[in-house]
């Protein structure tokens, strides 16, 4: 249980503890958790072995939110996760995907891959909303895959940050 002063890393640490303490099959979970301050655009986040999120900013290529990160949840009880910081500017989009996106396999046995993710994100319309970005990437993955059955989930979460005056 977190108190009001807890960080996102504290939250991830509690989740890790709960998963680790009774885990006889050594199962693990990758996760990203974050808190967005809608007044300032500051994002506190913690990456527990998950795919790197991307920041999309008009006029520049998508930037991975590189972080120190940490182990997936359930690997090591007591692991200390770092809190990372990023500041979004009005209009920025934050894009989070599961590995099922870049590991989606086509009929020709090719992976969708990180390069295709970046190509898609690099070509989004500057005024595209979060739903349009998410749906468009999902459609692009589905078109690439064709009728091939997938072995992993395809999850896409997009947050478009608006200035506090737009809220």
PDB file of C-alpha atoms in Angstrom:
ATOM      1  CA  UNK A   1       0.000   0.000   0.000  1.00  0.00           C
ATOM      2  CA  UNK A   2       1.348   3.417  -0.980  1.00  0.00           C
ATOM      3  CA  UNK A   3       0.965   6.664   0.877  1.00  0.00           C
ATOM      4  CA  UNK A   4       0.311  10.014  -0.832  1.00  0.00           C
ATOM      5  CA  UNK A   5       4.047  10.779  -0.961  1.00  0.00           C
ATOM      6  CA  UNK A   6       5.054   7.520  -2.619  1.00  0.00           C
ATOM      7  CA  UNK A   7       6.793   7.519  -5.970  1.00  0.00           C
ATOM      8  CA  UNK A   8       5.957   5.415  -8.982  1.00  0.00           C
ATOM      9  CA  UNK A   9       9.063   3.356  -8.136  1.00  0.00           C
ATOM     10  CA  UNK A  10       7.531   2.647  -4.706  1.00  0.00           C
ATOM     11  CA  UNK A  11       4.398   1.365  -6.439  1.00  0.00           C
ATOM     12  CA  UNK A  12       6.438  -0.893  -8.726  1.00  0.00           C
ATOM     13  CA  UNK A  13       8.465  -2.073  -5.709  1.00  0.00           C
ATOM     14  CA  UNK A  14       5.269  -3.069  -3.878  1.00  0.00           C
ATOM     15  CA  UNK A  15       4.004  -4.915  -6.956  1.00  0.00           C
ATOM     16  CA  UNK A  16       7.360  -6.690  -7.284  1.00  0.00           C
ATOM     17  CA  UNK A  17       7.238  -7.715  -3.632  1.00  0.00           C
ATOM     18  CA  UNK A  18       3.702  -9.113  -3.955  1.00  0.00           C
ATOM     19  CA  UNK A  19       4.559 -11.104  -7.095  1.00  0.00           C
ATOM     20  CA  UNK A  20       7.942 -12.319  -5.787  1.00  0.00           C
ATOM     21  CA  UNK A  21       6.859 -13.513  -2.357  1.00  0.00           C
ATOM     22  CA  UNK A  22       4.701 -16.400  -3.586  1.00  0.00           C
ATOM     23  CA  UNK A  23       6.076 -17.338  -6.989  1.00  0.00           C
ATOM     24  CA  UNK A  24       7.007 -21.040  -7.024  1.00  0.00           C
ATOM     25  CA  UNK A  25       6.937 -21.196 -10.846  1.00  0.00           C
ATOM     26  CA  UNK A  26       9.282 -18.186 -11.234  1.00  0.00           C
ATOM     27  CA  UNK A  27       6.756 -16.307 -13.337  1.00  0.00           C
ATOM     28  CA  UNK A  28       7.446 -12.658 -14.164  1.00  0.00           C
ATOM     29  CA  UNK A  29       5.645  -9.606 -15.498  1.00  0.00           C
ATOM     30  CA  UNK A  30       7.062  -6.710 -17.476  1.00  0.00           C
ATOM     31  CA  UNK A  31       5.477  -3.348 -16.712  1.00  0.00           C
ATOM     32  CA  UNK A  32       5.757   0.391 -17.155  1.00  0.00           C
ATOM     33  CA  UNK A  33       4.026   2.658 -14.681  1.00  0.00           C
ATOM     34  CA  UNK A  34       3.930   6.407 -14.765  1.00  0.00           C
ATOM     35  CA  UNK A  35       2.397   9.562 -13.400  1.00  0.00           C
ATOM     36  CA  UNK A  36       1.760  12.529 -15.696  1.00  0.00           C
ATOM     37  CA  UNK A  37       1.458  15.984 -14.124  1.00  0.00           C
ATOM     38  CA  UNK A  38      -1.062  17.550 -16.497  1.00  0.00           C
ATOM     39  CA  UNK A  39      -0.118  21.077 -15.360  1.00  0.00           C
ATOM     40  CA  UNK A  40       3.596  20.817 -16.188  1.00  0.00           C
ATOM     41  CA  UNK A  41       3.952  17.875 -18.560  1.00  0.00           C
ATOM     42  CA  UNK A  42       6.369  16.127 -16.188  1.00  0.00           C
ATOM     43  CA  UNK A  43       6.205  12.342 -16.360  1.00  0.00           C
ATOM     44  CA  UNK A  44       7.586  10.207 -13.549  1.00  0.00           C
ATOM     45  CA  UNK A  45       7.919   6.665 -14.765  1.00  0.00           C
ATOM     46  CA  UNK A  46       9.416   3.348 -13.873  1.00  0.00           C
ATOM     47  CA  UNK A  47      10.226   0.591 -16.354  1.00  0.00           C
ATOM     48  CA  UNK A  48      10.303  -2.964 -15.041  1.00  0.00           C
ATOM     49  CA  UNK A  49      11.741  -4.877 -17.992  1.00  0.00           C
ATOM     50  CA  UNK A  50       9.159  -3.590 -20.463  1.00  0.00           C
ATOM     51  CA  UNK A  51       9.650  -2.366 -24.032  1.00  0.00           C
ATOM     52  CA  UNK A  52      10.862   1.229 -24.158  1.00  0.00           C
ATOM     53  CA  UNK A  53       8.128   3.878 -24.506  1.00  0.00           C
ATOM     54  CA  UNK A  54       8.470   6.536 -27.243  1.00  0.00           C
ATOM     55  CA  UNK A  55       7.929  10.282 -27.175  1.00  0.00           C
ATOM     56  CA  UNK A  56       6.647  11.735 -30.460  1.00  0.00           C
ATOM     57  CA  UNK A  57       7.199  15.450 -30.938  1.00  0.00           C
ATOM     58  CA  UNK A  58       6.246  17.455 -34.010  1.00  0.00           C
ATOM     59  CA  UNK A  59       9.264  18.191 -36.179  1.00  0.00           C
ATOM     60  CA  UNK A  60      11.521  15.479 -34.753  1.00  0.00           C
ATOM     61  CA  UNK A  61      11.932  11.734 -34.986  1.00  0.00           C
ATOM     62  CA  UNK A  62      10.311   9.564 -32.287  1.00  0.00           C
ATOM     63  CA  UNK A  63      12.565   9.391 -29.243  1.00  0.00           C
ATOM     64  CA  UNK A  64      12.813   6.312 -27.046  1.00  0.00           C
ATOM     65  CA  UNK A  65      12.466   7.179 -23.365  1.00  0.00           C
ATOM     66  CA  UNK A  66      15.726   5.586 -22.384  1.00  0.00           C
ATOM     67  CA  UNK A  67      15.868   4.670 -18.741  1.00  0.00           C
ATOM     68  CA  UNK A  68      17.943   2.778 -16.249  1.00  0.00           C
ATOM     69  CA  UNK A  69      14.892   0.595 -15.749  1.00  0.00           C
ATOM     70  CA  UNK A  70      14.899  -2.591 -13.801  1.00  0.00           C
ATOM     71  CA  UNK A  71      14.103  -6.265 -13.728  1.00  0.00           C
ATOM     72  CA  UNK A  72      10.679  -7.604 -14.639  1.00  0.00           C
ATOM     73  CA  UNK A  73       8.374  -7.956 -11.631  1.00  0.00           C
ATOM     74  CA  UNK A  74       8.762 -11.262  -9.811  1.00  0.00           C
ATOM     75  CA  UNK A  75      12.406 -11.934 -10.704  1.00  0.00           C
ATOM     76  CA  UNK A  76      14.053 -10.701  -7.479  1.00  0.00           C
ATOM     77  CA  UNK A  77      12.304  -9.759  -4.265  1.00  0.00           C
ATOM     78  CA  UNK A  78      13.615  -6.514  -2.797  1.00  0.00           C
ATOM     79  CA  UNK A  79      14.914  -5.091  -6.106  1.00  0.00           C
ATOM     80  CA  UNK A  80      15.069  -1.271  -5.966  1.00  0.00           C
ATOM     81  CA  UNK A  81      13.544   0.378  -9.037  1.00  0.00           C
ATOM     82  CA  UNK A  82      14.628   3.869 -10.103  1.00  0.00           C
ATOM     83  CA  UNK A  83      12.168   6.652 -10.848  1.00  0.00           C
ATOM     84  CA  UNK A  84      12.833   8.213 -14.258  1.00  0.00           C
ATOM     85  CA  UNK A  85      11.725  11.668 -15.403  1.00  0.00           C
ATOM     86  CA  UNK A  86      10.704  13.135 -18.766  1.00  0.00           C
ATOM     87  CA  UNK A  87       8.970  16.400 -19.584  1.00  0.00           C
ATOM     88  CA  UNK A  88       6.387  16.466 -22.332  1.00  0.00           C
ATOM     89  CA  UNK A  89       5.666  19.606 -24.314  1.00  0.00           C
ATOM     90  CA  UNK A  90       2.129  20.465 -25.444  1.00  0.00           C
ATOM     91  CA  UNK A  91       1.301  18.303 -28.464  1.00  0.00           C
ATOM     92  CA  UNK A  92       3.728  15.509 -27.558  1.00  0.00           C
ATOM     93  CA  UNK A  93       2.451  11.948 -27.718  1.00  0.00           C
ATOM     94  CA  UNK A  94       3.696   9.216 -25.394  1.00  0.00           C
ATOM     95  CA  UNK A  95       3.448   5.771 -27.014  1.00  0.00           C
ATOM     96  CA  UNK A  96       3.736   2.494 -25.111  1.00  0.00           C
ATOM     97  CA  UNK A  97       3.621  -0.891 -26.842  1.00  0.00           C
ATOM     98  CA  UNK A  98       3.981  -4.495 -25.781  1.00  0.00           C
ATOM     99  CA  UNK A  99       6.547  -6.755 -27.439  1.00  0.00           C
ATOM    100  CA  UNK A 100       3.680  -8.365 -29.340  1.00  0.00           C
ATOM    101  CA  UNK A 101       3.731  -5.322 -31.637  1.00  0.00           C
ATOM    102  CA  UNK A 102       7.342  -5.515 -32.821  1.00  0.00           C
ATOM    103  CA  UNK A 103       7.338  -9.327 -32.647  1.00  0.00           C
ATOM    104  CA  UNK A 104       4.179  -9.700 -34.781  1.00  0.00           C
ATOM    105  CA  UNK A 105       4.987 -12.133 -37.593  1.00  0.00           C
ATOM    106  CA  UNK A 106       3.805 -11.881 -41.199  1.00  0.00           C
ATOM    107  CA  UNK A 107       2.801 -14.736 -43.507  1.00  0.00           C
ATOM    108  CA  UNK A 108       6.337 -14.457 -44.939  1.00  0.00           C
ATOM    109  CA  UNK A 109       7.769 -15.186 -41.443  1.00  0.00           C
ATOM    110  CA  UNK A 110       9.134 -11.643 -40.973  1.00  0.00           C
ATOM    111  CA  UNK A 111       8.800  -9.675 -37.728  1.00  0.00           C
ATOM    112  CA  UNK A 112       7.088  -6.273 -37.726  1.00  0.00           C
ATOM    113  CA  UNK A 113      10.108  -4.957 -35.824  1.00  0.00           C
ATOM    114  CA  UNK A 114      11.158  -1.756 -34.117  1.00  0.00           C
ATOM    115  CA  UNK A 115      12.105  -0.083 -37.419  1.00  0.00           C
ATOM    116  CA  UNK A 116       8.505  -0.387 -38.662  1.00  0.00           C
ATOM    117  CA  UNK A 117       7.204   0.985 -35.351  1.00  0.00           C
ATOM    118  CA  UNK A 118       9.532   3.979 -35.688  1.00  0.00           C
ATOM    119  CA  UNK A 119       8.622   4.470 -39.367  1.00  0.00           C
ATOM    120  CA  UNK A 120       4.936   4.529 -38.465  1.00  0.00           C
ATOM    121  CA  UNK A 121       5.469   6.955 -35.561  1.00  0.00           C
ATOM    122  CA  UNK A 122       7.700   9.172 -37.679  1.00  0.00           C
ATOM    123  CA  UNK A 123       4.876   9.619 -40.190  1.00  0.00           C
ATOM    124  CA  UNK A 124       1.948  10.379 -37.896  1.00  0.00           C
ATOM    125  CA  UNK A 125       0.067  13.578 -38.531  1.00  0.00           C
ATOM    126  CA  UNK A 126       1.033  16.357 -36.092  1.00  0.00           C
ATOM    127  CA  UNK A 127      -2.617  16.831 -35.163  1.00  0.00           C
ATOM    128  CA  UNK A 128      -3.510  13.132 -34.844  1.00  0.00           C
ATOM    129  CA  UNK A 129      -5.200  12.311 -31.575  1.00  0.00           C
ATOM    130  CA  UNK A 130      -4.154   9.478 -29.279  1.00  0.00           C
ATOM    131  CA  UNK A 131      -6.931   7.188 -30.527  1.00  0.00           C
ATOM    132  CA  UNK A 132      -5.986   7.795 -34.175  1.00  0.00           C
ATOM    133  CA  UNK A 133      -2.310   7.050 -33.462  1.00  0.00           C
ATOM    134  CA  UNK A 134      -3.139   3.859 -31.564  1.00  0.00           C
ATOM    135  CA  UNK A 135      -5.693   2.625 -34.091  1.00  0.00           C
ATOM    136  CA  UNK A 136      -3.410   3.488 -37.007  1.00  0.00           C
ATOM    137  CA  UNK A 137      -0.451   1.584 -35.565  1.00  0.00           C
ATOM    138  CA  UNK A 138      -2.701  -1.372 -34.765  1.00  0.00           C
ATOM    139  CA  UNK A 139      -4.076  -1.360 -38.322  1.00  0.00           C
ATOM    140  CA  UNK A 140      -0.535  -1.160 -39.727  1.00  0.00           C
ATOM    141  CA  UNK A 141       0.509  -4.203 -37.667  1.00  0.00           C
ATOM    142  CA  UNK A 142      -2.617  -6.119 -38.748  1.00  0.00           C
ATOM    143  CA  UNK A 143      -2.016  -5.298 -42.421  1.00  0.00           C
ATOM    144  CA  UNK A 144       1.592  -6.479 -42.083  1.00  0.00           C
ATOM    145  CA  UNK A 145       0.583  -9.716 -40.336  1.00  0.00           C
ATOM    146  CA  UNK A 146      -2.177 -10.627 -42.774  1.00  0.00           C
ATOM    147  CA  UNK A 147      -3.848 -13.901 -41.844  1.00  0.00           C
ATOM    148  CA  UNK A 148      -0.937 -15.203 -39.775  1.00  0.00           C
ATOM    149  CA  UNK A 149      -1.954 -16.196 -36.233  1.00  0.00           C
ATOM    150  CA  UNK A 150      -0.168 -14.257 -33.492  1.00  0.00           C
ATOM    151  CA  UNK A 151       1.373 -15.828 -30.396  1.00  0.00           C
ATOM    152  CA  UNK A 152       1.461 -12.721 -28.194  1.00  0.00           C
ATOM    153  CA  UNK A 153      -0.811  -9.846 -27.257  1.00  0.00           C
ATOM    154  CA  UNK A 154      -0.701  -6.625 -29.256  1.00  0.00           C
ATOM    155  CA  UNK A 155      -1.267  -3.739 -26.864  1.00  0.00           C
ATOM    156  CA  UNK A 156      -0.795  -0.061 -27.722  1.00  0.00           C
ATOM    157  CA  UNK A 157      -1.350   2.820 -25.301  1.00  0.00           C
ATOM    158  CA  UNK A 158      -1.033   6.423 -26.495  1.00  0.00           C
ATOM    159  CA  UNK A 159      -1.284   9.591 -24.423  1.00  0.00           C
ATOM    160  CA  UNK A 160      -1.367  12.947 -26.213  1.00  0.00           C
ATOM    161  CA  UNK A 161      -0.325  15.703 -23.810  1.00  0.00           C
ATOM    162  CA  UNK A 162      -2.240  18.948 -24.136  1.00  0.00           C
ATOM    163  CA  UNK A 163      -1.253  22.136 -22.350  1.00  0.00           C
ATOM    164  CA  UNK A 164      -2.945  22.689 -19.000  1.00  0.00           C
ATOM    165  CA  UNK A 165      -5.031  25.430 -20.657  1.00  0.00           C
ATOM    166  CA  UNK A 166      -6.546  22.795 -22.982  1.00  0.00           C
ATOM    167  CA  UNK A 167      -7.753  20.516 -20.183  1.00  0.00           C
TER     168      UNK A 167
END
